[in-house]
Amino acid sequence: MKRYAVLYAPNFRLQATLRHSPQLAGESVALVEVVSGGKSHIAELNPQAVECRVEIGMTPTQAAARSAGIRFLSADAGHERSAQDILLQFAEQISPFIEATANGVVTVEWPSEKSVEEKELTAQLVQPLCSLGLDIRVGVAGTPFLALLASRSARPVRYVENPATFLVPLPVEALLPSEELAATLRTWGIKTIGELRALPTRETCERLGPEALTLWERAAGGQARPLRLVKPVEFFSEESDLEHRIETLEPLLFLLRRFLERITARLEAAYLVVGKLRLGLKFENGSPYYRDFTIPQPTRDADLLFRMLHTHLENFTSEALVVAVELSAKPVRPIAEQFGLLERGLKDPHQLSETLARLGALLGANRVGTPELESSRHPDAFHLRPYDANAASLPESEIPPVGVPWLRFRPAIEAKVVLNDGEPAYLYSSRITSSVREKRGPWRIAGDWWGQLGWSREEWDIETDDGRYRLAHVGNEWFLDGIYY
Amino acid sequence: MPTSSEKVIQLRQLLVEKFGRCEPSADEIFATGVLLLDEAGIPRGGITEIVVSARHGAGMLLVCGLLHSLAKRNERVAVVDGKDSLHPCGLSQRDLQRVLWTRCSSARETMQAVDLLARDGNFPVVVVLLGLNPPWELRRLPGTTWHRLHMLAEKSATALIVFTSFPLVGCARLRLSAQADFPLGKLHILRSGLAARLTLQVERRRERNGDEAIRRAVCA
């Protein structure tokens, strides 16, 4: 027999927002929403606010009159999305068949071969979600509707073995009748589902119309139905629209640290690690900023990930204030790596990644990496690629290396050369002024002659009083290209 | 659940706490695979200064030999280039495959980059090219900088090989002087033939306990 579990987060919008304001724990808090006409009213309350006799539908002024210390929060779509994603990701641990029934309500089709243990549910869902700031209830029953009803009265887990016994004492309002129908039933003196089911079905439906049929079906516990399946998002993300703009590093790091802790806690529950991290910032002038971090050795160590963000942000400046922050992690399965017998692994891949980031910040990203030679005869034809500590080794070239390597002046030093029979005889430059004792050359090289970027040059090796140099003749100009060091 | 690499790191920390550091000792010699350097004995966990005074190509010949030899063994190497002057086109892609090249523009930047790499500990060898940095710039570096680098290299068991034009590193554990003797016409022959004309002289060797031996033994 199929069974369904419903994960229900009461006061979902308030909970989703409160997760991001841990300093309000223990205080009376109300979620305020703006209704048509620009007026605002209380939409959701936490238990402390209910104790102070604040009620839903009151205006903030009325609420403040009942409880002077009440704090008001406004709903945040980003926070709600994050919280809903968390619910879906945790629900997926039970079964891949999940439905996002509503905000804060997730229905799961329970695998028939899996036994349902209250302890297991508490340990697998309720406690981890509680540590992430979401207080949930779980209801398990034979139909999605019954499971939803069970979840609303669960503390924190409730099973419905016998639907009739469970439904009888519940109020009729639990069946979600329309206002008109509810009023009619009230005038009849019908308060509970048990009293409703005691009425003759056919006659009652004839009098109340087709809506009563639906109500009757619900009163019988509803029907098993196919779920509208959803796939949880691939990324684990946390985001926040900031009430107070951020202009310094410290509060931003504080926020990111909290995001990271939440993300890693979620990943831990799912037995996953962070493969990639994406930081998103939105500025006051509307411009966004995104930065992707590839994690060298996937991990969910919040300290390590935080250090990576910290190193990057230390050297980051912006012209406008930060108004929204988003951090998302692409999860991957932990990798079990086996090195070759004679291969030496990195001592600490994360430290290397950190060092590379710091070197990039110190010198500029285009000045740190591994040189990749280009297929061109142009002097200095190479580009830098990001350093890969585990780059595959290449086979040895069949041509043995020839000639003495030299160091290149970047940029090349302009020189004046006195020629004797077309050969360099004396050299003037900012680096050296000397007679040319000995020379070898010229070597004429040219390339790209078929295109607009064609080039040609003449090169000489010269010996001076100061050492040996590589001299280049390009057009009508002479340059000291390098030195034999 | 920690990942495999985290487990290895945790295990290493546990072993270090229980039995002390089990990484290569700073007393060890780093085998470079270059005959001349191995005969001189490059210390792991210390600074080796190679002074290339005459500008005939001896310095870069040693650097290229070192990179070639390390590439053969799949070793990672960092080259800190004090004046952005390395000419990679003179090397093969195979030798460059695991080279981290940091292109600095001043001695100060170079020292900062070396500091980071010496702390890192993932590179067994860090080659520092200071041959083209002006002497006045190098002389302005405080002596404590080299001492700090020495301590860092010792801690991370990194072999720091510094190429200079004049004796500069007071706390170097080994100071070598490189000479080459090949005429201009021989600059473009096979590198194996050129290496035979290279000589390295040990100028100074300082033991780890502070004893200093000044030797003048010709290695080749």
XYZ file of C-alpha atoms in Angstrom, chain A residues 127-384:
258
model
C 16.669 17.568 13.714
C 18.877 18.545 10.737
C 16.241 20.985 9.517
C 15.905 22.392 13.007
C 19.668 23.033 13.048
C 19.185 24.962 9.797
C 16.531 27.127 11.427
C 13.452 25.360 10.065
C 10.974 23.890 12.518
C 8.991 21.260 10.626
C 6.262 18.749 11.280
C 5.929 15.443 9.474
C 2.693 13.600 8.834
C 2.556 10.099 7.339
C -0.663 8.605 5.993
C -2.217 6.665 3.129
C -3.214 9.744 1.086
C -1.512 13.102 0.515
C -4.443 15.002 2.025
C -4.533 12.870 5.141
C -0.758 13.201 5.517
C -1.122 16.984 5.270
C -3.779 16.973 7.991
C -1.566 14.734 10.113
C 1.433 17.022 9.667
C -0.554 20.015 10.939
C -1.239 18.280 14.238
C 2.117 16.468 14.461
C 4.570 17.100 17.322
C 6.863 16.669 15.362
C 5.935 13.339 13.653
C 2.525 11.765 13.372
C 1.363 8.554 11.711
C -2.187 7.905 10.694
C -2.848 4.197 10.901
C -6.625 4.468 11.195
C -7.986 7.422 9.164
C -11.489 7.257 10.633
C -10.284 7.565 14.230
C -7.888 10.336 13.273
C -10.439 12.400 11.340
C -13.444 12.219 13.664
C -12.361 14.819 16.253
C -10.896 17.286 13.726
C -12.811 20.526 13.031
C -14.653 20.801 9.735
C -12.415 23.769 8.784
C -9.577 21.286 8.395
C -11.314 20.078 5.197
C -10.888 23.588 3.704
C -14.560 24.288 2.869
C -15.535 27.549 1.155
C -16.693 30.398 3.392
C -20.292 29.932 2.343
C -20.318 26.188 2.960
C -18.539 26.591 6.296
C -21.182 29.137 7.367
C -23.989 26.761 6.376
C -22.451 23.911 8.338
C -22.028 26.197 11.335
C -25.737 27.059 11.236
C -26.484 23.315 11.213
C -24.349 22.942 14.316
C -21.780 20.748 12.554
C -18.356 21.417 14.099
C -16.281 18.280 13.650
C -15.612 15.925 10.786
C -17.197 13.147 12.815
C -20.464 15.085 12.995
C -20.310 15.794 9.282
C -19.794 12.146 8.423
C -22.783 11.206 10.596
C -25.082 13.080 8.179
C -26.684 11.098 5.329
C -24.377 11.512 2.348
C -26.807 11.599 -0.556
C -29.312 14.017 0.970
C -26.635 16.359 2.262
C -24.947 16.520 -1.139
C -28.262 17.209 -2.836
C -28.805 20.188 -0.526
C -25.285 21.605 -0.467
C -24.303 21.089 -4.118
C -21.217 19.593 -5.816
C -18.740 21.182 -3.349
C -20.131 18.945 -0.659
C -19.007 15.900 -2.654
C -15.421 17.087 -2.535
C -15.818 17.828 1.145
C -17.176 14.345 1.723
C -14.299 12.801 -0.135
C -11.855 14.749 2.039
C -13.760 13.742 5.147
C -13.133 10.148 4.112
C -9.381 10.892 4.003
C -9.024 11.921 0.374
C -7.637 9.750 -2.414
C -4.204 8.634 -3.438
C -3.201 10.748 -6.437
C -0.148 10.994 -8.657
C 2.221 13.693 -7.396
C 3.389 16.594 -9.573
C 7.013 15.583 -9.328
C 9.755 18.157 -9.006
C 13.527 17.870 -9.014
C 15.343 19.813 -6.305
C 17.659 22.481 -7.660
C 21.169 21.388 -8.492
C 22.761 24.151 -6.438
C 22.615 24.597 -2.698
C 22.217 28.295 -2.287
C 21.611 30.940 0.320
C 20.711 34.499 -0.528
C 19.680 37.632 1.207
C 18.404 41.056 0.214
C 19.975 43.400 2.720
C 18.002 45.942 4.677
C 21.196 47.805 5.562
C 23.657 48.320 2.697
C 27.092 46.805 3.166
C 30.106 48.998 2.555
C 32.919 47.240 4.407
C 34.344 43.747 4.248
C 33.613 42.667 7.799
C 29.792 42.479 7.691
C 29.939 40.848 4.281
C 32.292 38.169 5.586
C 30.054 37.678 8.610
C 27.092 37.047 6.328
C 29.050 34.747 4.028
C 30.315 32.745 6.972
C 26.731 32.135 8.072
C 25.705 31.167 4.541
C 28.613 28.755 4.299
C 27.798 27.100 7.603
C 24.220 26.560 6.480
C 25.219 25.226 3.080
C 27.784 22.832 4.519
C 25.260 21.594 7.106
C 22.821 20.858 4.288
C 25.530 19.123 2.293
C 26.534 17.048 5.283
C 23.000 15.776 5.630
C 23.028 14.799 1.963
C 26.535 13.214 2.120
C 27.808 15.628 -0.529
C 30.723 18.041 -0.776
C 31.202 21.378 -2.521
C 32.645 21.077 -6.020
C 32.162 24.687 -7.063
C 31.183 27.793 -5.223
C 29.555 30.860 -6.738
C 29.481 34.205 -5.030
C 26.974 36.753 -6.268
C 26.780 40.364 -5.144
C 24.251 42.955 -6.234
C 25.177 46.590 -5.947
C 23.137 49.656 -5.229
C 23.572 50.902 -8.796
C 21.970 47.696 -10.042
C 25.110 46.087 -11.397
C 25.716 42.475 -10.425
C 29.016 40.735 -9.692
C 29.581 37.012 -9.933
C 32.654 34.993 -9.169
C 33.059 31.222 -9.498
C 35.450 29.318 -7.281
C 36.565 25.867 -8.294
C 37.409 23.849 -5.221
C 40.671 21.992 -5.835
C 39.717 19.114 -3.595
C 35.939 19.042 -3.096
C 35.159 19.563 0.560
C 32.510 20.847 2.917
C 34.944 22.277 5.425
C 33.401 25.693 6.098
C 36.719 27.128 7.345
C 38.519 26.253 4.148
C 35.772 27.539 1.909
C 35.536 30.704 3.946
C 39.281 31.313 3.614
C 38.912 31.070 -0.129
C 36.169 33.709 -0.149
C 38.077 35.862 2.308
C 41.238 35.861 0.182
C 39.274 36.896 -2.877
C 37.277 39.608 -1.163
C 40.310 41.087 0.573
C 41.421 42.448 -2.766
C 37.978 43.304 -4.080
C 36.672 46.830 -4.310
C 33.450 48.199 -5.743
C 32.107 51.636 -6.475
C 28.654 50.997 -5.037
C 27.299 49.502 -1.822
C 26.201 45.876 -1.663
C 22.427 45.419 -1.467
C 22.095 41.661 -1.965
C 24.337 38.661 -1.415
C 24.010 35.182 -2.833
C 26.190 32.152 -2.287
C 25.544 28.892 -4.074
C 27.421 25.627 -3.999
C 27.421 22.978 -6.674
C 27.442 19.681 -4.834
C 29.467 16.663 -5.947
C 30.028 13.252 -4.463
C 33.225 12.933 -2.393
C 36.038 11.667 -4.581
C 38.121 8.735 -3.499
C 41.454 9.306 -5.219
C 44.182 6.719 -5.644
C 47.573 8.025 -6.709
C 50.058 6.066 -8.773
C 52.740 4.215 -6.843
C 55.460 6.722 -7.712
C 53.256 9.787 -8.059
C 53.516 12.416 -5.372
C 50.280 14.073 -4.354
C 49.942 17.606 -3.112
C 50.518 18.065 0.600
C 47.528 20.335 0.875
C 45.520 21.131 -2.276
C 43.502 23.798 -0.475
C 46.626 25.569 0.661
C 47.850 25.594 -2.942
C 44.586 27.053 -4.141
C 44.864 29.701 -1.442
C 48.458 30.471 -2.407
C 47.518 30.788 -6.075
C 44.690 33.145 -5.179
C 47.050 35.256 -3.084
C 49.666 35.317 -5.825
C 46.969 36.348 -8.293
C 45.921 39.141 -5.968
C 49.522 40.257 -5.493
C 50.685 40.186 -9.090
C 47.501 40.055 -11.162
C 45.861 36.915 -12.485
C 47.609 37.215 -15.868
C 51.033 37.016 -14.224
C 50.682 33.687 -12.455
C 50.335 30.354 -14.212
C 51.979 27.845 -16.461
C 53.395 29.019 -19.790
C 51.815 27.348 -22.789
C 53.890 27.654 -25.943
C 52.057 28.688 -29.078
C 52.512 27.206 -32.476
C 54.249 30.245 -33.923
C 57.774 31.349 -34.654
C 57.012 34.789 -33.306
C 59.423 35.627 -30.486
C 57.729 35.330 -27.096
C 54.790 33.363 -28.528
C 53.171 31.906 -25.437
C 50.247 32.458 -23.122
C 49.685 31.651 -19.493
